Amino acid sequence: MRAKTAVVLGAQWGDEGKGKIVDVLSERFSAVARYAGGHNAGHTVIIGGQRFVLQLIPCGVLRKGCKAIIGNGVVLDPLAFLHEVARLRELGVAVDGQLFVSNRAQVILPYHRMIELAAESAPGRKKIGTTSRGIGPAYEDKMARSGLRIVDLLHPALLKTHIEAACAEKNAIARTLFGTDPLDPAKMYEEYAAAAEQVRPFVADSGRLLNQILAKGGSVMFEGAQGTMLDIDHGTYPFVTSSSATAGGACTGTGVGPTAIGTVVAVTKAYVTRVGEGPFPTEIHEPVGDLLRARGNEYGAVTGRPRRCGWLDIPLLRYSNQINGAEWLVVTKLDVLDELDEIPVCIGYEIDGKVTDEIPADVRGLGSVKPRYTTLKGWRQSTEGITEFEKLPKAAQDYLHFQERESGARIGMVSTGPERDQIAVLPEFAKALESMHA
C-alpha cells in the first residue's frame, strides 16, 4: 500500500502557483509540512476575494483541522515568523494548536542579513539576485556547523553566548570586507530572547510528530519552496537558492524516510517565469512578454520584483520531472495565454550547432542555448474559471495534452484563475486524492 503522502513542488524557477495548489489539496490531508527555504518564498492564496501571502507558514494553516508544520530543513527568522502569525490572527486564522515549528530548524539572525546584503552590493561580486533576507548565510552557518537552532534559541544563556561570539566574528568580516557598521550583540540578544518566548509554544519535534501522524493512518503533504531549477544541487548553479527544493528535500527537511513518500506532484505554469539573475533559455524579449507579465500579474509576492517571462520549456520540464520522480503535473495560469493566436513551445536546444534535449550543468552552456521551437495553435477565448477539463477549448486541451505527452508526467489539475475554486481536477487525479483521504 502506498503511503498517504504527496510532495508538492515547483517544476521551474519557483512562482508556479504552488500556494494555491497546496491550499486546494490541503483539505485532503491531516498535515502540511514545509521542508526547505526561508521567508523568501511567498505563497499567495486567494479565498473569497481575501488575499493571504504566506512566507514561512505552510498553506495548510488556512484549513481548519489541518496541522501546519515548519520542518527542520527551513531557516526561520523568528521576527518574520511572529509577524506572519500576528497577521494570520488578524485575519481570523486559528494558529494555536495547529501550527508547529521544528526544534531542529536553523535560526536567521540580523548578521545573516548584514552579510548577504553587503555581499550582494559589493563591487566586483557576482550578483545572484537574492532577496537579502539572510537565507543563504544562515544555510552557510548550518553547513559550517556554527548555526543556531530553534532548540538553542530557547535557552537564554546559550543564545547570549552564541550571539556575542557570532557578532564578534561577523562584525569583523563585514567591516573588513565591506566596510559595514557593526551590529550590537546586547541589543540583538534582548530582542531575540523576547522573541524566543513567543516562539516557544509552537516548537515541537516535527519529525516525531509527522511520523506519528502517518503511523495513525493520517496523511501528509510536503510543501516545497522555490522551484526545481533553483535547487542547490540540480538547479542553474550558482543562480540558485541554498536548500534542496527538489523532492529529495522532503525527507531530509522533515525527518520522514523515503519509503514514506507516496507520490510527487510538480506544479508548472503554462509558460515559464524566473526572478533575479541567471540563464533563461526561453525568455521572451518581445512585447508579448510584457503582455504575459501583465495578464499573469507576474510580480514577486514577497519582493514585488517583476518576473522575467518565457515560453514553455519542454526539455527543462522533462529534466525537472525526472529528478523529482514526478507522477503528476499541475498546470497553472492557463488563462494567461487566452489572447494568443499562436503559442511557441521549446522542444529542444541547440548548443554550438549541436541539437540536444539535455540540460547543461554549467551556466555558460545554458546561457548559450538556442531554443528550438514548435508552434501550437492558440484558442483565442476565455478559459478563466472553467472547472471541467472537457469544457476547455479544443486547442487548450491539445496544448495541455502536448505538455503531458512530452514531459513524462500526467496532468492532474489545471488552474484557470487565482481563486481557490477556479480549478479543473481530472478524474484519475481525483481518484488518487481519494485514496489519500480514505
C-alpha positions as a LaTeX table, in Angstrom:
\begin{tabular}{lrrr}
\hline
Residue & $x$ (\AA) & $y$ (\AA) & $z$ (\AA) \\
\hline
Met1 & 0.00 & 0.00 & 0.00 \\
Arg2 & 1.34 & 3.42 & $-0.94$ \\
Ala3 & 1.90 & 5.93 & 1.83 \\
Lys4 & $-0.75$ & 8.63 & 2.22 \\
Thr5 & 1.72 & 11.37 & 1.37 \\
Ala6 & 2.43 & 13.72 & $-1.51$ \\
Val7 & 5.27 & 16.12 & $-2.23$ \\
Val8 & 4.05 & 19.28 & $-3.99$ \\
Leu9 & 6.86 & 21.31 & $-5.55$ \\
Gly10 & 7.70 & 23.77 & $-8.29$ \\
Ala11 & 8.86 & 22.32 & $-11.61$ \\
Gln12 & 10.51 & 25.52 & $-12.88$ \\
Trp13 & 12.19 & 28.52 & $-11.16$ \\
Gly14 & 9.54 & 28.99 & $-8.50$ \\
Asp15 & 6.43 & 31.21 & $-8.56$ \\
Glu16 & 4.42 & 28.46 & $-10.28$ \\
Gly17 & 1.38 & 28.99 & $-8.06$ \\
Lys18 & 2.18 & 26.27 & $-5.51$ \\
Gly19 & 0.44 & 28.22 & $-2.74$ \\
Lys20 & $-2.96$ & 27.92 & $-4.35$ \\
Ile21 & $-2.41$ & 24.26 & $-5.25$ \\
Val22 & $-1.28$ & 23.32 & $-1.73$ \\
Asp23 & $-4.27$ & 25.18 & $-0.34$ \\
Val24 & $-6.70$ & 23.39 & $-2.69$ \\
Leu25 & $-5.22$ & 19.98 & $-1.87$ \\
Ser26 & $-4.81$ & 20.55 & 1.87 \\
Glu27 & $-8.43$ & 19.67 & 2.68 \\
Arg28 & $-7.47$ & 16.06 & 1.86 \\
Phe29 & $-4.53$ & 15.93 & 4.29 \\
Ser30 & $-4.07$ & 15.76 & 8.06 \\
Ala31 & $-0.94$ & 17.93 & 7.91 \\
Val32 & 1.07 & 20.11 & 5.53 \\
Ala33 & 4.82 & 20.30 & 6.18 \\
Arg34 & 7.20 & 22.83 & 4.69 \\
Tyr35 & 10.66 & 21.33 & 4.15 \\
Ala36 & 13.05 & 23.98 & 2.75 \\
Gly37 & 13.74 & 27.67 & 2.24 \\
Gly38 & 13.06 & 30.71 & 4.38 \\
His39 & 10.80 & 33.76 & 4.30 \\
Asn40 & 11.88 & 34.48 & 0.73 \\
Ala41 & 9.21 & 32.07 & $-0.55$ \\
Gly42 & 5.93 & 33.94 & $-0.88$ \\
His43 & 2.84 & 31.79 & $-1.47$ \\
Thr44 & $-0.29$ & 33.74 & $-2.37$ \\
Val45 & $-3.71$ & 32.23 & $-1.70$ \\
Ile46 & $-6.97$ & 34.00 & $-2.58$ \\
Ile47 & $-10.09$ & 32.80 & $-0.77$ \\
Gly48 & $-13.39$ & 34.58 & $-1.34$ \\
Gly49 & $-11.53$ & 37.63 & $-2.60$ \\
Gln50 & $-9.33$ & 37.77 & 0.52 \\
Arg51 & $-5.60$ & 37.59 & $-0.22$ \\
Phe52 & $-3.26$ & 35.65 & 2.09 \\
Val53 & 0.50 & 35.92 & 1.49 \\
Leu54 & 2.37 & 33.22 & 3.40 \\
Gln55 & 6.16 & 33.35 & 3.51 \\
Leu56 & 7.17 & 30.80 & 6.15 \\
Ile57 & 3.96 & 29.21 & 7.32 \\
Pro58 & 2.59 & 26.27 & 5.29 \\
Cys59 & $-0.70$ & 26.90 & 3.46 \\
Gly60 & $-2.37$ & 24.11 & 5.44 \\
Val61 & $-2.86$ & 26.62 & 8.28 \\
Leu62 & $-5.76$ & 28.07 & 6.28 \\
Arg63 & $-7.70$ & 24.77 & 6.59 \\
Lys64 & $-9.42$ & 24.06 & 9.90 \\
Gly65 & $-8.14$ & 20.82 & 11.41 \\
Cys66 & $-5.06$ & 20.62 & 9.17 \\
Lys67 & $-1.75$ & 20.84 & 11.03 \\
Ala68 & 0.84 & 23.22 & 9.56 \\
Ile69 & 4.42 & 22.16 & 10.27 \\
Ile70 & 7.66 & 24.04 & 9.57 \\
Gly71 & 10.31 & 21.35 & 9.16 \\
Asn72 & 13.96 & 21.19 & 10.18 \\
Gly73 & 15.11 & 21.97 & 6.62 \\
Val74 & 13.71 & 25.50 & 6.86 \\
Val75 & 15.72 & 28.51 & 8.07 \\
Leu76 & 13.47 & 30.60 & 10.30 \\
Asp77 & 13.63 & 34.30 & 11.12 \\
Pro78 & 11.79 & 34.47 & 14.48 \\
Leu79 & 10.68 & 38.08 & 13.93 \\
Ala80 & 9.35 & 37.34 & 10.43 \\
Phe81 & 7.58 & 34.25 & 11.80 \\
Leu82 & 5.90 & 36.18 & 14.62 \\
His83 & 4.86 & 38.95 & 12.23 \\
Glu84 & 3.22 & 36.36 & 9.98 \\
Val85 & 1.48 & 34.70 & 12.94 \\
Ala86 & 0.13 & 38.08 & 14.06 \\
Arg87 & $-1.14$ & 38.84 & 10.56 \\
Leu88 & $-2.94$ & 35.46 & 10.37 \\
Arg89 & $-4.57$ & 36.08 & 13.75 \\
Glu90 & $-5.78$ & 39.48 & 12.50 \\
Leu91 & $-7.39$ & 37.71 & 9.54 \\
Gly92 & $-9.18$ & 35.30 & 11.87 \\
Val93 & $-6.98$ & 32.24 & 11.22 \\
Ala94 & $-6.59$ & 29.88 & 14.19 \\
Val95 & $-2.87$ & 29.17 & 14.61 \\
Asp96 & $-2.61$ & 27.96 & 18.22 \\
Gly97 & $-2.53$ & 24.17 & 18.44 \\
Gln98 & $-2.44$ & 23.95 & 14.65 \\
Leu99 & 0.96 & 25.44 & 13.80 \\
Phe100 & 4.28 & 23.80 & 14.76 \\
Val101 & 7.96 & 24.67 & 14.27 \\
Ser102 & 10.75 & 22.09 & 14.27 \\
Asn103 & 13.10 & 22.31 & 17.22 \\
Arg104 & 15.89 & 21.46 & 14.75 \\
Ala105 & 15.23 & 24.30 & 12.26 \\
Gln106 & 18.04 & 26.82 & 11.87 \\
Val107 & 17.59 & 30.44 & 13.01 \\
Ile108 & 18.22 & 33.52 & 10.87 \\
Leu109 & 19.76 & 36.38 & 12.86 \\
Pro110 & 20.45 & 40.02 & 11.85 \\
Tyr111 & 24.11 & 39.36 & 11.00 \\
His112 & 22.97 & 36.93 & 8.28 \\
Arg113 & 21.07 & 39.75 & 6.59 \\
Met114 & 24.00 & 42.13 & 7.06 \\
Ile115 & 26.47 & 39.74 & 5.41 \\
Glu116 & 24.15 & 38.90 & 2.50 \\
Leu117 & 23.19 & 42.49 & 1.75 \\
Ala118 & 26.81 & 43.61 & 1.88 \\
Ala119 & 27.99 & 40.73 & $-0.34$ \\
Glu120 & 25.27 & 41.32 & $-2.96$ \\
Ser121 & 26.09 & 45.03 & $-3.09$ \\
Ala122 & 29.88 & 44.69 & $-3.10$ \\
Pro123 & 31.72 & 45.88 & $-6.25$ \\
Gly124 & 33.04 & 43.05 & $-8.40$ \\
Arg125 & 30.88 & 40.36 & $-6.75$ \\
Lys126 & 28.67 & 38.17 & $-8.94$ \\
Lys127 & 25.07 & 39.11 & $-8.20$ \\
Ile128 & 22.82 & 36.11 & $-7.58$ \\
Gly129 & 19.64 & 38.18 & $-7.26$ \\
Thr130 & 18.81 & 37.16 & $-3.67$ \\
Thr131 & 16.13 & 38.79 & $-1.51$ \\
Ser132 & 18.85 & 39.78 & 1.01 \\
Arg133 & 16.89 & 38.24 & 3.90 \\
Gly134 & 19.78 & 36.24 & 5.28 \\
Ile135 & 18.70 & 32.86 & 3.96 \\
Gly136 & 21.96 & 31.96 & 2.18 \\
Pro137 & 24.29 & 32.95 & 5.06 \\
Ala138 & 22.07 & 31.04 & 7.53 \\
Tyr139 & 22.47 & 27.89 & 5.41 \\
Glu140 & 26.22 & 28.59 & 5.21 \\
Asp141 & 26.42 & 28.62 & 9.01 \\
Lys142 & 24.33 & 25.44 & 9.14 \\
Met143 & 26.79 & 23.60 & 6.88 \\
Ala144 & 29.75 & 25.09 & 8.75 \\
Arg145 & 28.18 & 23.67 & 11.95 \\
Ser146 & 28.19 & 27.11 & 13.54 \\
Gly147 & 24.48 & 27.89 & 13.26 \\
Leu148 & 21.88 & 28.40 & 15.95 \\
Arg149 & 18.86 & 26.06 & 16.01 \\
Ile150 & 15.39 & 26.74 & 17.41 \\
Val151 & 16.11 & 24.43 & 20.37 \\
Asp152 & 19.14 & 26.63 & 21.18 \\
Leu153 & 17.13 & 29.85 & 20.75 \\
Leu154 & 15.00 & 28.75 & 23.71 \\
His155 & 18.00 & 28.65 & 26.10 \\
Pro156 & 18.81 & 32.27 & 27.10 \\
Ala157 & 22.39 & 31.61 & 28.32 \\
Leu158 & 23.28 & 29.66 & 25.18 \\
Leu159 & 21.62 & 32.30 & 22.97 \\
Lys160 & 23.59 & 35.11 & 24.65 \\
Thr161 & 26.93 & 33.31 & 24.25 \\
His162 & 26.18 & 32.44 & 20.63 \\
Ile163 & 25.18 & 35.99 & 19.65 \\
Glu164 & 28.26 & 37.51 & 21.33 \\
Ala165 & 30.64 & 35.10 & 19.58 \\
Ala166 & 28.89 & 35.34 & 16.21 \\
Cys167 & 28.75 & 39.15 & 16.27 \\
Ala168 & 32.46 & 39.38 & 17.08 \\
Glu169 & 33.21 & 37.25 & 14.02 \\
Lys170 & 30.59 & 38.62 & 11.59 \\
Asn171 & 31.19 & 42.28 & 12.50 \\
Ala172 & 34.91 & 41.83 & 11.82 \\
Ile173 & 34.21 & 40.17 & 8.45 \\
Ala174 & 31.65 & 42.77 & 7.40 \\
Arg175 & 33.85 & 45.69 & 8.46 \\
Thr176 & 36.99 & 44.32 & 6.78 \\
Leu177 & 35.42 & 43.15 & 3.51 \\
Phe178 & 32.53 & 45.54 & 3.03 \\
Gly179 & 33.02 & 48.50 & 5.40 \\
Thr180 & 29.71 & 47.73 & 7.14 \\
Asp181 & 28.77 & 49.24 & 10.51 \\
Pro182 & 28.86 & 46.69 & 13.37 \\
Leu183 & 25.76 & 45.19 & 14.99 \\
Asp184 & 25.14 & 45.50 & 18.75 \\
Pro185 & 25.10 & 42.00 & 20.33 \\
Ala186 & 23.43 & 43.19 & 23.56 \\
Lys187 & 20.51 & 44.75 & 21.70 \\
Met188 & 20.23 & 41.67 & 19.45 \\
Tyr189 & 20.14 & 39.32 & 22.44 \\
Glu190 & 17.43 & 41.35 & 24.16 \\
Glu191 & 15.24 & 41.35 & 21.05 \\
Tyr192 & 15.67 & 37.66 & 20.22 \\
Ala193 & 15.37 & 36.41 & 23.80 \\
Ala194 & 11.96 & 38.11 & 23.93 \\
Ala195 & 11.00 & 36.67 & 20.53 \\
Ala196 & 12.06 & 33.19 & 21.68 \\
Glu197 & 9.40 & 33.18 & 24.41 \\
Gln198 & 6.72 & 33.96 & 21.83 \\
Val199 & 8.02 & 31.22 & 19.51 \\
Arg200 & 8.27 & 28.63 & 22.33 \\
Pro201 & 4.58 & 27.48 & 22.30 \\
Phe202 & 4.91 & 26.46 & 18.63 \\
Val203 & 8.09 & 24.38 & 19.00 \\
Ala204 & 7.92 & 20.60 & 18.58 \\
Asp205 & 9.92 & 17.60 & 17.39 \\
Ser206 & 8.41 & 17.82 & 13.91 \\
Gly207 & 9.92 & 14.57 & 12.64 \\
Arg208 & 8.35 & 12.67 & 15.51 \\
Leu209 & 5.04 & 14.50 & 15.02 \\
Leu210 & 4.88 & 13.68 & 11.28 \\
Asn211 & 5.80 & 10.04 & 11.77 \\
Gln212 & 3.14 & 9.73 & 14.47 \\
Ile213 & 0.51 & 11.19 & 12.12 \\
Leu214 & 1.44 & 8.64 & 9.44 \\
Ala215 & 1.56 & 5.74 & 11.94 \\
Lys216 & $-2.00$ & 6.56 & 12.98 \\
Gly217 & $-3.22$ & 6.44 & 9.37 \\
Gly218 & $-3.14$ & 10.18 & 8.75 \\
Ser219 & $-1.93$ & 11.83 & 5.56 \\
Val220 & 0.80 & 14.42 & 4.98 \\
Met221 & 1.55 & 16.82 & 2.16 \\
Phe222 & 5.10 & 18.12 & 1.90 \\
Glu223 & 5.20 & 21.68 & 0.61 \\
Gly224 & 8.20 & 22.74 & $-1.45$ \\
Ala225 & 9.60 & 26.25 & $-1.67$ \\
Gln226 & 11.09 & 27.97 & $-4.72$ \\
Gly227 & 11.41 & 25.56 & $-7.68$ \\
Thr228 & 13.45 & 22.67 & $-9.04$ \\
Met229 & 15.73 & 24.87 & $-11.16$ \\
Leu230 & 16.68 & 26.78 & $-8.00$ \\
Asp231 & 17.74 & 23.63 & $-6.15$ \\
Ile232 & 21.27 & 23.89 & $-4.70$ \\
Asp233 & 22.36 & 20.63 & $-6.40$ \\
His234 & 20.19 & 20.32 & $-9.51$ \\
Gly235 & 19.40 & 23.93 & $-10.43$ \\
Thr236 & 21.14 & 26.58 & $-12.55$ \\
Tyr237 & 24.10 & 26.87 & $-10.16$ \\
Pro238 & 25.24 & 29.37 & $-8.88$ \\
Phe239 & 21.98 & 31.22 & $-9.59$ \\
Val240 & 20.08 & 29.03 & $-7.15$ \\
Thr241 & 18.74 & 29.02 & $-3.61$ \\
Ser242 & 20.69 & 27.49 & $-0.71$ \\
Ser243 & 18.47 & 24.49 & 0.04 \\
Ser244 & 17.09 & 21.31 & $-1.50$ \\
Ala245 & 13.96 & 22.43 & $-3.37$ \\
Thr246 & 13.54 & 19.07 & $-5.13$ \\
Ala247 & 11.55 & 16.07 & $-3.86$ \\
Gly248 & 14.56 & 14.63 & $-2.00$ \\
Gly249 & 14.48 & 17.63 & 0.31 \\
Ala250 & 11.13 & 16.47 & 1.70 \\
Cys251 & 12.86 & 13.63 & 3.55 \\
Thr252 & 15.96 & 15.44 & 4.81 \\
Gly253 & 13.95 & 18.58 & 5.59 \\
Thr254 & 11.25 & 16.95 & 7.74 \\
Gly255 & 12.56 & 13.72 & 9.23 \\
Val256 & 10.46 & 11.14 & 7.37 \\
Gly257 & 12.08 & 8.34 & 5.40 \\
Pro258 & 12.00 & 7.99 & 1.58 \\
Thr259 & 9.69 & 4.96 & 1.82 \\
Ala260 & 7.08 & 7.30 & 3.32 \\
Ile261 & 6.74 & 9.30 & 0.08 \\
Gly262 & 3.63 & 8.20 & $-1.83$ \\
Thr263 & 3.63 & 10.48 & $-4.87$ \\
Val264 & 5.19 & 13.67 & $-6.25$ \\
Val265 & 3.10 & 16.47 & $-7.76$ \\
Ala266 & 5.00 & 19.01 & $-9.88$ \\
Val267 & 3.45 & 22.44 & $-10.40$ \\
Thr268 & 4.23 & 24.21 & $-13.67$ \\
Lys269 & 2.91 & 27.33 & $-15.32$ \\
Ala270 & 1.52 & 27.09 & $-18.83$ \\
Tyr271 & 4.59 & 29.22 & $-19.67$ \\
Val272 & 7.75 & 29.94 & $-17.62$ \\
Thr273 & 8.97 & 32.76 & $-15.37$ \\
Arg274 & 12.00 & 33.42 & $-13.25$ \\
Val275 & 13.04 & 36.18 & $-10.84$ \\
Gly276 & 16.54 & 37.50 & $-10.37$ \\
Glu277 & 19.71 & 36.74 & $-12.28$ \\
Gly278 & 20.70 & 33.63 & $-14.19$ \\
Pro279 & 20.22 & 31.90 & $-17.55$ \\
Phe280 & 16.72 & 31.59 & $-19.01$ \\
Pro281 & 16.74 & 29.91 & $-22.47$ \\
Thr282 & 13.13 & 30.68 & $-23.48$ \\
Glu283 & 12.95 & 34.23 & $-22.11$ \\
Ile284 & 10.75 & 36.46 & $-24.26$ \\
His285 & 12.28 & 39.79 & $-25.26$ \\
Glu286 & 9.36 & 40.89 & $-27.47$ \\
Pro287 & 6.29 & 42.89 & $-26.30$ \\
Val288 & 4.31 & 39.65 & $-25.84$ \\
Gly289 & 6.45 & 39.07 & $-22.74$ \\
Asp290 & 5.02 & 42.27 & $-21.25$ \\
Leu291 & 1.52 & 41.01 & $-22.12$ \\
Leu292 & 2.10 & 37.76 & $-20.20$ \\
Arg293 & 3.55 & 39.69 & $-17.25$ \\
Ala294 & 0.51 & 41.98 & $-17.13$ \\
Arg295 & $-2.09$ & 39.23 & $-17.60$ \\
Gly296 & $-0.37$ & 36.89 & $-15.14$ \\
Asn297 & 0.39 & 39.64 & $-12.59$ \\
Glu298 & 3.97 & 38.42 & $-12.64$ \\
Tyr299 & 5.43 & 40.30 & $-9.71$ \\
Gly300 & 7.01 & 38.67 & $-6.64$ \\
Ala301 & 4.61 & 38.10 & $-3.71$ \\
Val302 & 7.38 & 38.96 & $-1.23$ \\
Thr303 & 9.59 & 41.45 & $-3.10$ \\
Gly304 & 7.28 & 42.90 & $-5.78$ \\
Arg305 & 10.04 & 42.33 & $-8.34$ \\
Pro306 & 8.82 & 41.91 & $-11.95$ \\
Arg307 & 9.32 & 38.34 & $-13.16$ \\
Arg308 & 11.03 & 37.52 & $-16.43$ \\
Cys309 & 8.61 & 35.68 & $-18.74$ \\
Gly310 & 9.32 & 32.94 & $-21.29$ \\
Trp311 & 7.71 & 30.20 & $-23.35$ \\
Leu312 & 7.14 & 26.71 & $-22.02$ \\
Asp313 & 10.42 & 24.77 & $-21.99$ \\
Ile314 & 9.84 & 21.03 & $-22.52$ \\
Pro315 & 13.48 & 19.87 & $-22.01$ \\
Leu316 & 13.56 & 21.75 & $-18.70$ \\
Leu317 & 10.20 & 20.30 & $-17.61$ \\
Arg318 & 11.27 & 16.78 & $-18.59$ \\
Tyr319 & 14.50 & 17.17 & $-16.60$ \\
Ser320 & 12.59 & 18.50 & $-13.60$ \\
Asn321 & 10.07 & 15.66 & $-13.66$ \\
Gln322 & 12.89 & 13.13 & $-13.96$ \\
Ile323 & 14.93 & 14.25 & $-10.95$ \\
Asn324 & 11.81 & 14.68 & $-8.81$ \\
Gly325 & 10.20 & 11.42 & $-9.87$ \\
Ala326 & 7.07 & 13.49 & $-10.61$ \\
Glu327 & 3.99 & 11.38 & $-11.25$ \\
Trp328 & 1.50 & 14.21 & $-11.61$ \\
Leu329 & 1.61 & 17.63 & $-13.24$ \\
Val330 & $-0.50$ & 20.61 & $-12.20$ \\
Val331 & $-0.65$ & 23.35 & $-14.83$ \\
Thr332 & $-1.38$ & 26.87 & $-13.59$ \\
Lys333 & $-2.23$ & 30.19 & $-15.28$ \\
Leu334 & $-3.60$ & 28.62 & $-18.45$ \\
Asp335 & $-5.94$ & 31.62 & $-18.77$ \\
Val336 & $-2.94$ & 33.97 & $-19.17$ \\
Leu337 & $-2.46$ & 32.56 & $-22.71$ \\
Asp338 & $-6.10$ & 33.12 & $-23.73$ \\
Glu339 & $-5.42$ & 36.06 & $-26.08$ \\
Leu340 & $-2.65$ & 34.47 & $-28.17$ \\
Asp341 & $-3.14$ & 33.30 & $-31.79$ \\
Glu342 & $-0.09$ & 31.05 & $-31.63$ \\
Ile343 & 1.96 & 29.70 & $-28.75$ \\
Pro344 & 5.64 & 28.77 & $-29.24$ \\
Val345 & 6.89 & 25.82 & $-27.16$ \\
Cys346 & 10.58 & 24.92 & $-26.81$ \\
Ile347 & 11.08 & 21.25 & $-27.73$ \\
Gly348 & 14.89 & 21.10 & $-27.84$ \\
Tyr349 & 18.15 & 23.01 & $-27.57$ \\
Glu350 & 20.92 & 23.85 & $-29.98$ \\
Ile351 & 24.31 & 24.42 & $-28.37$ \\
Asp352 & 27.33 & 25.26 & $-30.55$ \\
Gly353 & 25.50 & 23.88 & $-33.57$ \\
Lys354 & 24.61 & 20.57 & $-31.90$ \\
Val355 & 20.99 & 19.60 & $-31.19$ \\
Thr356 & 20.26 & 18.21 & $-27.72$ \\
Asp357 & 17.49 & 17.92 & $-25.16$ \\
Glu358 & 19.97 & 17.60 & $-22.28$ \\
Ile359 & 20.16 & 20.36 & $-19.68$ \\
Pro360 & 23.77 & 21.62 & $-19.50$ \\
Ala361 & 25.22 & 21.51 & $-15.98$ \\
Asp362 & 27.19 & 24.73 & $-16.43$ \\
Val363 & 25.69 & 28.19 & $-16.66$ \\
Arg364 & 27.77 & 29.06 & $-19.71$ \\
Gly365 & 26.28 & 26.12 & $-21.60$ \\
Leu366 & 22.75 & 27.00 & $-20.55$ \\
Gly367 & 23.35 & 30.65 & $-21.39$ \\
Ser368 & 24.44 & 29.79 & $-24.93$ \\
Val369 & 21.37 & 27.65 & $-25.67$ \\
Lys370 & 19.46 & 28.44 & $-28.83$ \\
Pro371 & 15.93 & 27.11 & $-28.21$ \\
Arg372 & 14.25 & 25.06 & $-30.96$ \\
Tyr373 & 10.54 & 25.81 & $-31.08$ \\
Thr374 & 7.37 & 24.28 & $-32.37$ \\
Thr375 & 4.25 & 26.42 & $-32.58$ \\
Leu376 & 0.90 & 25.32 & $-31.24$ \\
Lys377 & $-2.44$ & 26.90 & $-32.08$ \\
Gly378 & $-3.92$ & 29.37 & $-29.58$ \\
Trp379 & $-7.59$ & 29.28 & $-28.58$ \\
Arg380 & $-8.49$ & 32.96 & $-28.53$ \\
Gln381 & $-11.28$ & 32.55 & $-25.98$ \\
Ser382 & $-11.54$ & 32.79 & $-22.22$ \\
Thr383 & $-10.69$ & 29.79 & $-20.09$ \\
Glu384 & $-10.97$ & 31.73 & $-16.83$ \\
Gly385 & $-12.94$ & 29.90 & $-14.16$ \\
Ile386 & $-13.58$ & 26.73 & $-16.21$ \\
Thr387 & $-13.69$ & 23.80 & $-13.78$ \\
Glu388 & $-14.11$ & 20.85 & $-16.17$ \\
Phe389 & $-11.29$ & 19.78 & $-18.48$ \\
Glu390 & $-13.71$ & 18.76 & $-21.26$ \\
Lys391 & $-15.17$ & 22.30 & $-21.33$ \\
Leu392 & $-11.82$ & 23.88 & $-22.15$ \\
Pro393 & $-11.39$ & 24.96 & $-25.81$ \\
Lys394 & $-10.09$ & 22.12 & $-28.01$ \\
Ala395 & $-6.83$ & 23.99 & $-28.71$ \\
Ala396 & $-6.26$ & 24.47 & $-24.96$ \\
Gln397 & $-6.81$ & 20.75 & $-24.36$ \\
Asp398 & $-4.35$ & 19.99 & $-27.18$ \\
Tyr399 & $-1.78$ & 22.32 & $-25.61$ \\
Leu400 & $-2.13$ & 20.55 & $-22.25$ \\
His401 & $-2.02$ & 17.07 & $-23.79$ \\
Phe402 & 1.17 & 18.05 & $-25.64$ \\
Gln403 & 2.72 & 19.18 & $-22.35$ \\
Glu404 & 1.70 & 15.91 & $-20.69$ \\
Arg405 & 2.94 & 13.72 & $-23.54$ \\
Glu406 & 6.34 & 15.40 & $-23.78$ \\
Ser407 & 7.11 & 15.89 & $-20.08$ \\
Gly408 & 6.67 & 12.37 & $-18.72$ \\
Ala409 & 4.04 & 13.16 & $-16.06$ \\
Arg410 & 0.25 & 13.01 & $-16.14$ \\
Ile411 & $-1.81$ & 16.18 & $-15.81$ \\
Gly412 & $-3.88$ & 16.02 & $-12.64$ \\
Met413 & $-5.18$ & 19.58 & $-12.32$ \\
Val414 & $-5.43$ & 22.75 & $-14.38$ \\
Ser415 & $-5.74$ & 26.16 & $-12.71$ \\
Thr416 & $-7.84$ & 28.70 & $-14.63$ \\
Gly417 & $-7.73$ & 31.69 & $-12.29$ \\
Pro418 & $-6.41$ & 32.89 & $-8.90$ \\
Glu419 & $-9.39$ & 31.88 & $-6.73$ \\
Arg420 & $-9.42$ & 28.63 & $-4.76$ \\
Asp421 & $-12.36$ & 27.23 & $-6.79$ \\
Gln422 & $-11.04$ & 28.18 & $-10.25$ \\
Ile423 & $-9.56$ & 24.78 & $-10.98$ \\
Ala424 & $-10.27$ & 21.66 & $-13.03$ \\
Val425 & $-9.45$ & 18.31 & $-11.43$ \\
Leu426 & $-9.05$ & 15.35 & $-13.77$ \\
Pro427 & $-10.82$ & 12.09 & $-12.75$ \\
Glu428 & $-7.67$ & 9.94 & $-12.31$ \\
Phe429 & $-6.10$ & 12.52 & $-10.03$ \\
Ala430 & $-9.33$ & 12.89 & $-8.05$ \\
Lys431 & $-9.31$ & 9.13 & $-7.52$ \\
Ala432 & $-5.68$ & 9.23 & $-6.33$ \\
Leu433 & $-6.56$ & 12.00 & $-3.87$ \\
Glu434 & $-9.48$ & 9.99 & $-2.51$ \\
Ser435 & $-7.11$ & 7.18 & $-1.62$ \\
Met436 & $-5.05$ & 9.69 & 0.42 \\
His437 & $-8.15$ & 10.81 & 2.28 \\
Ala438 & $-9.53$ & 7.33 & 2.93 \\
\hline
\end{tabular}
